[in-house]
Short mmCIF file of C-alpha atoms in Angstrom, two decimals:
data_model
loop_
_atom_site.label_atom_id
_atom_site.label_comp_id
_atom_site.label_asym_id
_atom_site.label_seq_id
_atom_site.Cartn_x
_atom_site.Cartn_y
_atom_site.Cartn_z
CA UNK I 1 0.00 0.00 0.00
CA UNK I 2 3.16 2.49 0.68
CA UNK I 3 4.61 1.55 -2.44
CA UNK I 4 1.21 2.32 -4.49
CA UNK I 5 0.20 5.43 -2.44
CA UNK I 6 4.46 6.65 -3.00
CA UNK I 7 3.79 6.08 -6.50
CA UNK I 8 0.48 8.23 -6.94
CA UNK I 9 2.54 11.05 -5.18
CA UNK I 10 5.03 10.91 -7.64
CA UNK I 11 2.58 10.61 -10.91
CA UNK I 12 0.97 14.02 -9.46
CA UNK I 13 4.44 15.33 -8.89
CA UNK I 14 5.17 15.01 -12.61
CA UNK I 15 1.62 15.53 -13.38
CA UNK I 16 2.48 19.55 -11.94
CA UNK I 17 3.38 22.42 -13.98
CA UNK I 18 6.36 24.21 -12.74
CA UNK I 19 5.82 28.32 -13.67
CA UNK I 20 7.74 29.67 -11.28
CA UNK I 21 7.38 33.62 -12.10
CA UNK I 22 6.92 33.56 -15.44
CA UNK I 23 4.14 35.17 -17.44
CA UNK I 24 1.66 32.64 -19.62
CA UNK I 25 -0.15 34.22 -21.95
CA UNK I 26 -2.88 31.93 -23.60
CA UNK I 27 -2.08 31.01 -26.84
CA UNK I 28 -2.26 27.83 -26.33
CA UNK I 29 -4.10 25.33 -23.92
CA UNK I 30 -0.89 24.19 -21.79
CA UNK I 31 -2.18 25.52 -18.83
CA UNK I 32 -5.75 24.77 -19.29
CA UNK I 33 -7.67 22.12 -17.85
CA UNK I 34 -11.07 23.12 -18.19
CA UNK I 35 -13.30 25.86 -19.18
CA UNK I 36 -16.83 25.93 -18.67
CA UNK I 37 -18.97 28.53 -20.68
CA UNK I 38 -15.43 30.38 -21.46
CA UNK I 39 -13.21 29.70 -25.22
CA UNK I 40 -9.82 31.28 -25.93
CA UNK I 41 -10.60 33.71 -28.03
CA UNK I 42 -7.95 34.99 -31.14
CA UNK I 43 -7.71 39.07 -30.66
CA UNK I 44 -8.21 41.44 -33.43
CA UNK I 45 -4.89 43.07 -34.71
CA UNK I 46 -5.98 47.61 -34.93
CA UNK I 47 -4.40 48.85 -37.94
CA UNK I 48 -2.21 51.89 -37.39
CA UNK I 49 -1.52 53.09 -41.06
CA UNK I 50 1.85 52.92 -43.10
CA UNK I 51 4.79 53.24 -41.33
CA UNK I 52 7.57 53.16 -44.36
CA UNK I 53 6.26 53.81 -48.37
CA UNK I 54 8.98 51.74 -50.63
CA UNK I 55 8.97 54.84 -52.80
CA UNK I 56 12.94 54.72 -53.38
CA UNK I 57 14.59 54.17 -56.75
CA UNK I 58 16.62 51.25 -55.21
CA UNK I 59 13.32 49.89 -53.19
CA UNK I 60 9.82 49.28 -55.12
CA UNK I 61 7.10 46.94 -55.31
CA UNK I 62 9.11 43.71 -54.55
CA UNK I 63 10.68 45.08 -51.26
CA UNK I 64 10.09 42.55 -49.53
CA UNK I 65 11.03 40.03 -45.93
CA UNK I 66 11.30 42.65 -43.36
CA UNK I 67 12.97 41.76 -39.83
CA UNK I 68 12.48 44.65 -37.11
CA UNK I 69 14.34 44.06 -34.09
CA UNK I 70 14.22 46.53 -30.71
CA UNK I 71 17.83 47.05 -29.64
CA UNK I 72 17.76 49.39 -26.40
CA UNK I 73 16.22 52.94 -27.36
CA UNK I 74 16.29 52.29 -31.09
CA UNK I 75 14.11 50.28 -33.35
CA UNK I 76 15.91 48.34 -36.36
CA UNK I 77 14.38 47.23 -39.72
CA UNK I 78 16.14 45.14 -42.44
CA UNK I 79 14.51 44.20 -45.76
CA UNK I 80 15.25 43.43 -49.22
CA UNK I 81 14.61 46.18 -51.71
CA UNK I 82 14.52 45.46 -55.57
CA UNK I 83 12.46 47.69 -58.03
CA UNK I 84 11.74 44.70 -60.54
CA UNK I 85 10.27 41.09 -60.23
CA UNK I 86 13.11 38.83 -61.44
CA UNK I 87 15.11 35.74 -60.24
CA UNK I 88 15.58 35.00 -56.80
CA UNK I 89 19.57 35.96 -55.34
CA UNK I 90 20.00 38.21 -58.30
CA UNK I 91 22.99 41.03 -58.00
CA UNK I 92 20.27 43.97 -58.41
CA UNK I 93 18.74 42.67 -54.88
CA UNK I 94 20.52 44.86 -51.97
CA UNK I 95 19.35 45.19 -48.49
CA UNK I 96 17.93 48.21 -46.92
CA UNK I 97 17.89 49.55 -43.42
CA UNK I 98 15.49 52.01 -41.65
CA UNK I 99 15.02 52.66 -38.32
CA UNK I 100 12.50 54.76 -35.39
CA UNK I 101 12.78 55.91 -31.70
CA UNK I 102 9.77 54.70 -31.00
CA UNK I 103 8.59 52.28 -33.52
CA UNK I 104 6.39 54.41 -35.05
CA UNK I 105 7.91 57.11 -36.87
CA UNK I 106 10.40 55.61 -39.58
CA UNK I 107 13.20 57.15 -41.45
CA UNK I 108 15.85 55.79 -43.71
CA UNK I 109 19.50 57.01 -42.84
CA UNK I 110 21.89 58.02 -45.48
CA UNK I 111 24.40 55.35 -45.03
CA UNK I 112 27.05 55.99 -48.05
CA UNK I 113 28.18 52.51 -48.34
CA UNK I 114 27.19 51.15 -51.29
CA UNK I 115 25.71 52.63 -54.41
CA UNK I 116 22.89 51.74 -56.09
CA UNK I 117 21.14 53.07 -58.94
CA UNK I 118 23.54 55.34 -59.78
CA UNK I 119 23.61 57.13 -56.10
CA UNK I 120 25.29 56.67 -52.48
CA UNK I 121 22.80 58.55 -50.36
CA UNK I 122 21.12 55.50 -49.63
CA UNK I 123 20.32 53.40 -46.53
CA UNK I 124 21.81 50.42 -48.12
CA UNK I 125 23.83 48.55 -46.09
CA UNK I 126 24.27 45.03 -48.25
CA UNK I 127 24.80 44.96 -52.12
CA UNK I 128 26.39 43.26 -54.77
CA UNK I 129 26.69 40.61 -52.50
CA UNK I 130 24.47 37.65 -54.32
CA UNK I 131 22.43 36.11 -53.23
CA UNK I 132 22.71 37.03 -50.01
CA UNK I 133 20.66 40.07 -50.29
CA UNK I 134 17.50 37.68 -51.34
CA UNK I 135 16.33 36.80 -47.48
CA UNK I 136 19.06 38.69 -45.03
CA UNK I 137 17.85 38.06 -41.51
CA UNK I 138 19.38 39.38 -38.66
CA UNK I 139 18.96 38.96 -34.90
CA UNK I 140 20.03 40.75 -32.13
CA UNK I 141 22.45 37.68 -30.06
CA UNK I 142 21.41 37.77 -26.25
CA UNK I 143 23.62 34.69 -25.77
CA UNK I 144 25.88 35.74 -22.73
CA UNK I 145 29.15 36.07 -23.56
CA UNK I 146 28.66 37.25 -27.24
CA UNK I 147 31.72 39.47 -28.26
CA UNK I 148 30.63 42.85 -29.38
CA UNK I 149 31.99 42.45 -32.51
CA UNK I 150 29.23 39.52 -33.34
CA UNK I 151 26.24 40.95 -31.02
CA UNK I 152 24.24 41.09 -34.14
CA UNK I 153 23.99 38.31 -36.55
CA UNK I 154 22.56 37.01 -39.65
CA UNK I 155 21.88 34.35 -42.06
CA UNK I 156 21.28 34.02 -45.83
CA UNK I 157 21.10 32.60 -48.83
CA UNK I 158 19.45 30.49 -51.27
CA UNK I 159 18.64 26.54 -52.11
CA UNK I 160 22.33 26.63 -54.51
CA UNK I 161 24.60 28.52 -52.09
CA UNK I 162 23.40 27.58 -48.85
CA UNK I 163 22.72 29.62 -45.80
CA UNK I 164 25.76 31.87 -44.84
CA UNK I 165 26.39 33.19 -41.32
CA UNK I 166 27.42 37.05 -41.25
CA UNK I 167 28.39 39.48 -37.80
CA UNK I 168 28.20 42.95 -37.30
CA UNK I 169 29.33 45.06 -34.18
CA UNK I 170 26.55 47.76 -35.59
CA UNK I 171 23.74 46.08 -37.13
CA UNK I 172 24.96 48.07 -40.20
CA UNK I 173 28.31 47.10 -41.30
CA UNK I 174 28.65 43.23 -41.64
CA UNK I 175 30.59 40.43 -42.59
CA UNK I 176 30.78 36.88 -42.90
CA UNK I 177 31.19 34.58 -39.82
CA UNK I 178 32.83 32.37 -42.43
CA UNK I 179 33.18 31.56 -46.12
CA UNK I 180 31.67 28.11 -45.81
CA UNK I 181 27.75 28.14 -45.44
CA UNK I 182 26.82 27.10 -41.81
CA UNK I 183 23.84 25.37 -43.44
CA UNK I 184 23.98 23.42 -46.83
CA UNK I 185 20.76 22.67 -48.94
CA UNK I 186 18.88 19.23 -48.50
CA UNK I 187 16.29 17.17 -50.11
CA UNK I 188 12.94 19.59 -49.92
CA UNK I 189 14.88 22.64 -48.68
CA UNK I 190 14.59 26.01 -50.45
CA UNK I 191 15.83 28.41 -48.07
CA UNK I 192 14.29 31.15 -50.29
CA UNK I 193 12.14 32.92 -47.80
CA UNK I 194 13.06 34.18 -44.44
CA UNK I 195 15.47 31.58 -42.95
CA UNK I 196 15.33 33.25 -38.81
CA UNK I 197 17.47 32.10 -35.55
CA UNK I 198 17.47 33.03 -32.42
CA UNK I 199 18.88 32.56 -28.94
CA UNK I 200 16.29 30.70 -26.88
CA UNK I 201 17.02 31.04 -23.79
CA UNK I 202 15.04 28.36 -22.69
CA UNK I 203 16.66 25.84 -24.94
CA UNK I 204 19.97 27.20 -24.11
CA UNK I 205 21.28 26.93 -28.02
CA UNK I 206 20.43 28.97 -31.10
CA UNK I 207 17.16 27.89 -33.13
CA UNK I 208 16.79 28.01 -36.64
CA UNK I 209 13.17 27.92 -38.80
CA UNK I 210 13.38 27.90 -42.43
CA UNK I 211 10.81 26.97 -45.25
CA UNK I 212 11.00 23.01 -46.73
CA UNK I 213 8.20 21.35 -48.68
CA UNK I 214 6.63 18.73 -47.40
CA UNK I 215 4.96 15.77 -49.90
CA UNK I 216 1.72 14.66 -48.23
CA UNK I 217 0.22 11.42 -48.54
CA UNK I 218 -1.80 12.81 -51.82
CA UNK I 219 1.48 13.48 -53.61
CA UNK I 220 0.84 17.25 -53.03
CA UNK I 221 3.97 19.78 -52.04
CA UNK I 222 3.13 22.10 -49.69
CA UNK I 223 5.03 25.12 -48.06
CA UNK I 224 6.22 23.98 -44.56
CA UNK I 225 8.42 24.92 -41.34
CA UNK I 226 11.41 22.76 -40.51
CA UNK I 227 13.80 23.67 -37.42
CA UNK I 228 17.51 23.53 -36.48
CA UNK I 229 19.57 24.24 -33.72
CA UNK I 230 23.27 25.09 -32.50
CA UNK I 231 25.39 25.75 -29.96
CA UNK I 232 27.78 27.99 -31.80
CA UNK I 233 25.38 29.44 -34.21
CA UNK I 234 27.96 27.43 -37.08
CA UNK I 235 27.38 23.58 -36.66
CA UNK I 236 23.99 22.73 -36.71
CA UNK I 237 21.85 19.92 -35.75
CA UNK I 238 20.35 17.09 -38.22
CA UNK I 239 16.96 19.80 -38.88
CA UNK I 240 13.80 18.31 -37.78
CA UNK I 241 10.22 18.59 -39.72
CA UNK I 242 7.67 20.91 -37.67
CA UNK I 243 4.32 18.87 -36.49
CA UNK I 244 1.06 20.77 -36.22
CA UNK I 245 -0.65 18.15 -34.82
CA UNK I 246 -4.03 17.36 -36.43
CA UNK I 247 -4.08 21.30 -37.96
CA UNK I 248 -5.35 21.07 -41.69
CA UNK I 249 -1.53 21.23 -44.23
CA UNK I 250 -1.51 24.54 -45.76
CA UNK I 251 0.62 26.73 -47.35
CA UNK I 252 3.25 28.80 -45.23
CA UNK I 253 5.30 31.02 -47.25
CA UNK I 254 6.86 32.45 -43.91
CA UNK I 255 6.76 31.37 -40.24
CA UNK I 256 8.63 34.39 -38.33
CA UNK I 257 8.88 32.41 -35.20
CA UNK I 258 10.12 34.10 -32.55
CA UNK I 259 10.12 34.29 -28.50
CA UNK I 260 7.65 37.03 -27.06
CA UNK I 261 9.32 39.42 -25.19
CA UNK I 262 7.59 39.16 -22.46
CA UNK I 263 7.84 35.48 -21.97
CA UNK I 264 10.48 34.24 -24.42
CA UNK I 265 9.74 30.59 -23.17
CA UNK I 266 6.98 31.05 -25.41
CA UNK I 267 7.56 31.53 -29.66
CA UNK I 268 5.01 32.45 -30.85
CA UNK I 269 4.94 32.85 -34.60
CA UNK I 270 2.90 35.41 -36.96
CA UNK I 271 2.70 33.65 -40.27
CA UNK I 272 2.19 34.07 -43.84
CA UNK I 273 -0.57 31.95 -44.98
CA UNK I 274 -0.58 31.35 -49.10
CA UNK I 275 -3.11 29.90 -51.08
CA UNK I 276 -1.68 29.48 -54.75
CA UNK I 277 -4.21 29.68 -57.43
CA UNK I 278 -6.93 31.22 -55.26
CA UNK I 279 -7.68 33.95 -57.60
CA UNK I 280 -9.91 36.64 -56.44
CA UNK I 281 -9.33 39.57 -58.61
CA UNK I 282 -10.25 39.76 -62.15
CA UNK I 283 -7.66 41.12 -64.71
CA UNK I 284 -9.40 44.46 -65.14
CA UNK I 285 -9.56 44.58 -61.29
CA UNK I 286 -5.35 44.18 -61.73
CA UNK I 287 -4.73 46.60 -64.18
CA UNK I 288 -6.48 49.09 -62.18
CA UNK I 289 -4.18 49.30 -59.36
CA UNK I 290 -1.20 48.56 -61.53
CA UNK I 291 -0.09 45.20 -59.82
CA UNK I 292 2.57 43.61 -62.00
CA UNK I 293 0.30 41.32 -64.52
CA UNK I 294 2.32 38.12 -62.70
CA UNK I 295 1.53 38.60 -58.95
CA UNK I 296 -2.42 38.37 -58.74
CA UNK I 297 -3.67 35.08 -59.15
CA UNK I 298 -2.95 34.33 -55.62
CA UNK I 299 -4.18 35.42 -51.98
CA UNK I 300 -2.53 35.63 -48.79
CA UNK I 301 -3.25 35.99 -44.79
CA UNK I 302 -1.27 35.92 -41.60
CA UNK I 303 -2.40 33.37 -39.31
CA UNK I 304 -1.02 32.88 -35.14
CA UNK I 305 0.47 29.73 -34.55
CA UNK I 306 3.01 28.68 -31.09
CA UNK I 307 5.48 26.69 -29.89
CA UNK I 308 6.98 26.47 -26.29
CA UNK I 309 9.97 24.41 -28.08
CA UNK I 310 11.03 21.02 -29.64
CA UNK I 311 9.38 20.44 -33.06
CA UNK I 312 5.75 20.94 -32.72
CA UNK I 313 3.60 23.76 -33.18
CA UNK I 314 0.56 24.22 -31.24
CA UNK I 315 -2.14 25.75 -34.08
CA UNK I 316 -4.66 26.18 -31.43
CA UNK I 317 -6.37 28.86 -33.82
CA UNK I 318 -6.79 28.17 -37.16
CA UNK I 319 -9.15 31.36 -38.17
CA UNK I 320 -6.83 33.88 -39.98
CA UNK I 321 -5.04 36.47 -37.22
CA UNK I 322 -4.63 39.13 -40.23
CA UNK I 323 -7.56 39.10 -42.70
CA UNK I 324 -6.40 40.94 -46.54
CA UNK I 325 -9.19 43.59 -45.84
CA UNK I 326 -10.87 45.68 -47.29
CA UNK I 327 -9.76 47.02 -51.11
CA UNK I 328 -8.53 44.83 -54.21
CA UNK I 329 -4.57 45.67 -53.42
CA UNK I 330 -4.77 43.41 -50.42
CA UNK I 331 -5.87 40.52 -52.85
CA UNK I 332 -2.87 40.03 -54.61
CA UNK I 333 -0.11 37.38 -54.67
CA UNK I 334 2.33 37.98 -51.87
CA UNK I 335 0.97 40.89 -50.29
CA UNK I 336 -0.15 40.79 -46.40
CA UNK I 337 3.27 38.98 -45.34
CA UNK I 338 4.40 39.84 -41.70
CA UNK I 339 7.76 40.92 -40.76
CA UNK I 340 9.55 39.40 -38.06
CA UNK I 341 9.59 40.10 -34.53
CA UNK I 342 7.28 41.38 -32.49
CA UNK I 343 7.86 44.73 -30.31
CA UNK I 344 6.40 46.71 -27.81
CA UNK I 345 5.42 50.62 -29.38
CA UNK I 346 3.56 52.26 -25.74
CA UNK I 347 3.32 51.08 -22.16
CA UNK I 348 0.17 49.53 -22.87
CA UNK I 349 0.75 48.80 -26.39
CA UNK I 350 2.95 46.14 -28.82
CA UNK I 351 3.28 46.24 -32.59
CA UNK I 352 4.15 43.94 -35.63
CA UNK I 353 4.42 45.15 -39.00
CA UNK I 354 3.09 44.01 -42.50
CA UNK I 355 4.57 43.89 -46.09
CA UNK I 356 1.34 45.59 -47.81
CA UNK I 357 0.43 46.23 -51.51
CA UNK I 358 3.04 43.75 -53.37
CA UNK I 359 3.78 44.15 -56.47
CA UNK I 360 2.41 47.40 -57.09
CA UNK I 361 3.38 50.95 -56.84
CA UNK I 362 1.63 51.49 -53.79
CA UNK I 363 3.94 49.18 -52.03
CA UNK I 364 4.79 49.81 -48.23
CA UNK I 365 5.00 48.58 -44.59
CA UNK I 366 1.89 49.11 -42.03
CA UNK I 367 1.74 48.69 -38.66
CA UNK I 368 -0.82 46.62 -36.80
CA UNK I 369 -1.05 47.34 -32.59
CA UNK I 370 -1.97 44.69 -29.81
CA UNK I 371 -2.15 45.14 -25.86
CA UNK I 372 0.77 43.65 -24.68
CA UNK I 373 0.10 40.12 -24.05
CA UNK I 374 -2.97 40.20 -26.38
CA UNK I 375 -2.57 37.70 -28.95
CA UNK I 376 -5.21 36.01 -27.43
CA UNK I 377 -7.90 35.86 -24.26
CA UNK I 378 -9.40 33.70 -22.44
CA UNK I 379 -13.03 35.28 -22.59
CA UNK I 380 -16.41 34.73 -21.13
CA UNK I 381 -19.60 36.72 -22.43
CA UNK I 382 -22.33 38.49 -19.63
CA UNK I 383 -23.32 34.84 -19.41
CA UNK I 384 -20.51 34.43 -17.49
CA UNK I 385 -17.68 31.18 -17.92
CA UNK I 386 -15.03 29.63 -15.66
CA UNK I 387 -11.86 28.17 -16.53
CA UNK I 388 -9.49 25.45 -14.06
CA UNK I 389 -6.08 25.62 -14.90
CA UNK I 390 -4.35 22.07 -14.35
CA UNK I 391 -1.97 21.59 -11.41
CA UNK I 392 0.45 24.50 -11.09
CA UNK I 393 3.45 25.52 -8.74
CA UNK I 394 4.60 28.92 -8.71
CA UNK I 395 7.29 31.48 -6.91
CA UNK I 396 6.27 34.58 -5.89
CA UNK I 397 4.30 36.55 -3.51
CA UNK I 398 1.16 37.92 -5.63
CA UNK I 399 -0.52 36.97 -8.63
CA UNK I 400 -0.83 39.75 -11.25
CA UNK I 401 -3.21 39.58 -14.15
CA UNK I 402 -3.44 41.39 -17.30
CA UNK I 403 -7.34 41.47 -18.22
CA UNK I 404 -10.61 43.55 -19.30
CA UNK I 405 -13.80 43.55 -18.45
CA UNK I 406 -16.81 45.92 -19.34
CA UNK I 407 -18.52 48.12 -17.23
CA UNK I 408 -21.16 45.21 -15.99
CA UNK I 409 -18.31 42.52 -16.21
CA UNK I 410 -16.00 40.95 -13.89
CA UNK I 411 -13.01 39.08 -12.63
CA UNK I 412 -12.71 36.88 -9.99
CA UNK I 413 -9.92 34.11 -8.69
CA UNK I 414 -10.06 31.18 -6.39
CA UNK I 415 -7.23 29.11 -5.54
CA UNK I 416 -7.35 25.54 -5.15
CA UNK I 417 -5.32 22.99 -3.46
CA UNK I 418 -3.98 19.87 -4.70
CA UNK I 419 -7.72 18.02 -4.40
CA UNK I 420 -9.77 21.32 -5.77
CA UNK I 421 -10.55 22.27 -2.30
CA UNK I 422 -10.42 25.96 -2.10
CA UNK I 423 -7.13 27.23 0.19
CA UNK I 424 -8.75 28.65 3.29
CA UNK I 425 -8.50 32.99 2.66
CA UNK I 426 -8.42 32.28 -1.21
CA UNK I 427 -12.05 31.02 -1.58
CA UNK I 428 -14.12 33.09 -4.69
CA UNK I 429 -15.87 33.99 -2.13
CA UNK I 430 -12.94 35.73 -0.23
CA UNK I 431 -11.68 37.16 -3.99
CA UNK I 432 -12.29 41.07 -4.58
CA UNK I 433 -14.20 41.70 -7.38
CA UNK I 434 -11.91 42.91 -10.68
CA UNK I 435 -13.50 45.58 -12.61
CA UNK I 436 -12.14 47.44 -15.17
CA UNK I 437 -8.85 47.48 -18.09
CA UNK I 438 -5.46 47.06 -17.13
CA UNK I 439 -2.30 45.37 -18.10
CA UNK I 440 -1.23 45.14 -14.55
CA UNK I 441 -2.78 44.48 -11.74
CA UNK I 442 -2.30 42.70 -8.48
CA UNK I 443 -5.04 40.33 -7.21
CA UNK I 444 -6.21 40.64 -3.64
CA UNK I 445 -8.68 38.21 -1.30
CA UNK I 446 -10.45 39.40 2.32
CA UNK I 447 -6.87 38.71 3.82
CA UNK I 448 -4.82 40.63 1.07
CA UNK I 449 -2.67 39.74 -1.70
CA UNK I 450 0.18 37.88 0.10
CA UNK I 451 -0.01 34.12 -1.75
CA UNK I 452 3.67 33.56 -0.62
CA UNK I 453 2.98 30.85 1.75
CA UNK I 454 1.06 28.50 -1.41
CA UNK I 455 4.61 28.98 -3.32
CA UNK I 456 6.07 25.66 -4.09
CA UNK I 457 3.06 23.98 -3.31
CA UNK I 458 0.63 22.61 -5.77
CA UNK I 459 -2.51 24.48 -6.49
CA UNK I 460 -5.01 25.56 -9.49
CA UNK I 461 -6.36 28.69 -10.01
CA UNK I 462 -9.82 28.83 -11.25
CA UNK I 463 -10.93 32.01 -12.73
CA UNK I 464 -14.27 32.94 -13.36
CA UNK I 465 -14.94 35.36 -15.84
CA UNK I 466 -18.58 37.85 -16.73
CA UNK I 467 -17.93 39.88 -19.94
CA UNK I 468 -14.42 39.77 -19.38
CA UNK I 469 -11.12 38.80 -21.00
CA UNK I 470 -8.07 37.37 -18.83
CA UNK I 471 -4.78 37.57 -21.18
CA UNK I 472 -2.27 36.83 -19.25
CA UNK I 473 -1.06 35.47 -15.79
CA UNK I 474 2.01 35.93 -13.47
CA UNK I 475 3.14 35.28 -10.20
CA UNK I 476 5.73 37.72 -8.96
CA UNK I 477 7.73 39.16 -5.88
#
């Protein structure tokens, strides 16, 4: 009977999530266990307007995979410019570099390094450098220990050369790691989109996601996410196909996986969704707005997939996250592609950005604003809803919450001990009401807000929500 009742303990032991003090956000179910009249609910991107026209001789309507990284008090954005359609890793491709205060308000330095079409004031900082130019992707290293000179890196390159590895002490002035590519083309690899890495810090080793095909059981090829990973950001591991569990295959033209800033143990990924052949404009509808006769037979999306590491995906929505809109130039092939990274623009506020109006001369980057955190909610209606998180243990001394409700709704918390018996003092009942909008705030019971002595202990929270939306969670000191 000790043996058995030893062995239960130590199934519920594993059976615990460990979150410690990080913030979950709920894009996925991993801390779910039940809801009850509540749904996780995808959030509506607000557009903000165009943040960068690609009105420069040397940029154009095929400007295209943009990377914006936040590096202190300056926004970054890298991108290929090109003014013509043509073959992929060309020498005409170069790649351009703008950058903001604030995220917001863009402006192209005049770099004098390299000159294209026929001028040096330009805020080129890569060209004649084929076919690197094509896909350049930095990052911004946060491995510790990274020399200065190689804070920033890079990779690029196509299906015949391979992906190169470049450093720069600047984010402006690069060079190659190495002559050698640190990752050489395979059976179903293209490497002719974005090909992004990253230092997880949760993984403890670089991470690389790059396009392959993958051949389904129909004999269909179909745009897909494979990943990699290194120590050194050089040698790389055997790569590994992406799952999305029993998600429909579809077409992703680019994944731009990346950790959220706010809790980089979490990737979450803002993807390009492509549907080749799914023509929706007509060829009068093209030739009004001047899209290159070549790039409208298709339609595109962004849809928000995750991954908390390893090689599977969690698609828990599979509605798109960025709908084309209104107005035939957002129904061409190509157009609608996110850039990568996501970064926060206000206290309240976080931003990605959008490769708009491809292949025509209205071409340009928008930028689309979340709450911070608010990819997604967990949301009830005036119905009201509930939802039981599964078996947590945490490290901290209060519980902060990042929520809305309206005006009639409301937010309440119990916590629960290992058996779902309420914890004595943190009963609903004991829970102060939560009206109102705010990224931050502290939950309190009759006794206070001190939860220090459940730390290390394992409990579940139930929430239960009127009119309300809970985005994210976090114990904290």
């Amino acid at each position: 009977m000790r043996a058995l009742l030893t062995l239960a303990l130590t199934a519920s032991a594993f059976a615990q999530i460990d979150i410690g003090s990080r913030r979950e956000i709920f894009v996925d179910r991993h801390l779910i266990d039940r809801l009850d009249g509540a749904s996780l609910r995808l959030q509506t991107p607000v557009e903000k307007g165009t943040v960068l026209a690609l009105d420069r001789p040397w940029e154009g309507a095929f400007c295209a995979y943009f990377t914006v990284l936040k590096d202190r008090n300056r926004y970054r954005l890298y991108y290929r410019c090109v003014p013509n359609s043509g073959q992929d890793g060309r020498i005409e491709e170069a790649t351009c570099y703008a950058e903001s205060p604030d995220g917001i308000r863009w402006s192209r330095p005049d770099l004098g390094l390299y000159e294209v079409q026929n001028t040096r004031q330009n805020n080129v900082i890569l060209a004649q450098k084929a076919p690197f130019s094509h896909n350049f992707t930095p990052l911004l290293d946060t491995r510790p220990g990274v020399p200065p000179s190689e804070q920033y890196k890079a990779l690029a390159g196509t299906s015949e050369s391979g992906l190169a590895a470049f450093v720069s002490a600047d984010g402006i002035r690069w060079r190659k790691l190495r002559e050698e590519p640190v990752l050489t083309p395979a059976r179903e690899t293209r490497y002719d989109s974005q090909n992004l890495a990253f230092w997880s810090e949760s993984e403890g080793s670089y991470v690389c996601y790059f396009r392959t095909f993958k051949v389904l059981p129909d004999k269909r090829h179909v745009r897909w996410v494979t990943r990699t990973t290194s120590t050194d950001f050089v040698h790389w591991d055997t790569p590994v196909e992406m799952s999305f569990g029993d998600a429909p295959p579809e077409h992703l033209y680019t994944n731009q996986t990346s950790p959220y800033f706010r809790a980089p143990h979490i990737y979450v990924a803002i993807a390009a969704r492509f549907f080749p052949g799914r023509q929706v404009l007509t060829e009068d509808e093209a030739r009004a707005i001047h899209v290159d006769p070549k790039y409208f037979q298709d339609c595109s999306d962004a849809v928000l997939f995750s991954t908390r590491g390893g090689q599977r995906y969690d698609r828990t929505f599979l509605e798109a996250f960025l709908r084309p809109g209104l107005g035939a130039e957002n129904w061409v092939s190509r157009t609608n592609y996110p850039a990568l990274n996501v970064v926060q623009t206000g206290p309240a506020e976080m931003s990605f950005y959008v490769n708009r109006n491809y292949g025509q001369p209205t071409a340009h980057v928008g930028r689309y604003a979340l709450r911070l955190d608010g990819f997604a909610s967990v949301n009830a209606g005036y119905a009201g809803g509930e939802m039981l998180t599964k078996l947590l243990r945490f490290r901290g001394r209060t519980l902060e919450i990042n929520y809305a409700t309206s005006a009639a709704g409301s937010v309440r918390i119990e916590i629960q001990d290992g058996e779902g018996k309420p914890v004595p003092g943190f009963s609903l009942a004991d829970c102060r009401e939560i009206i109102g909008d705010q990224v931050v705030r502290n939950v309190s019971w009759a006794g206070g807000g001190d939860v220090s002595n459940l730390a290390g202990k394992p409990v579940r929270l139930r929430f239960v929500l009127k009119d309300a939306d809970l985005f994210s969670l976090r114990f904290r000191d």
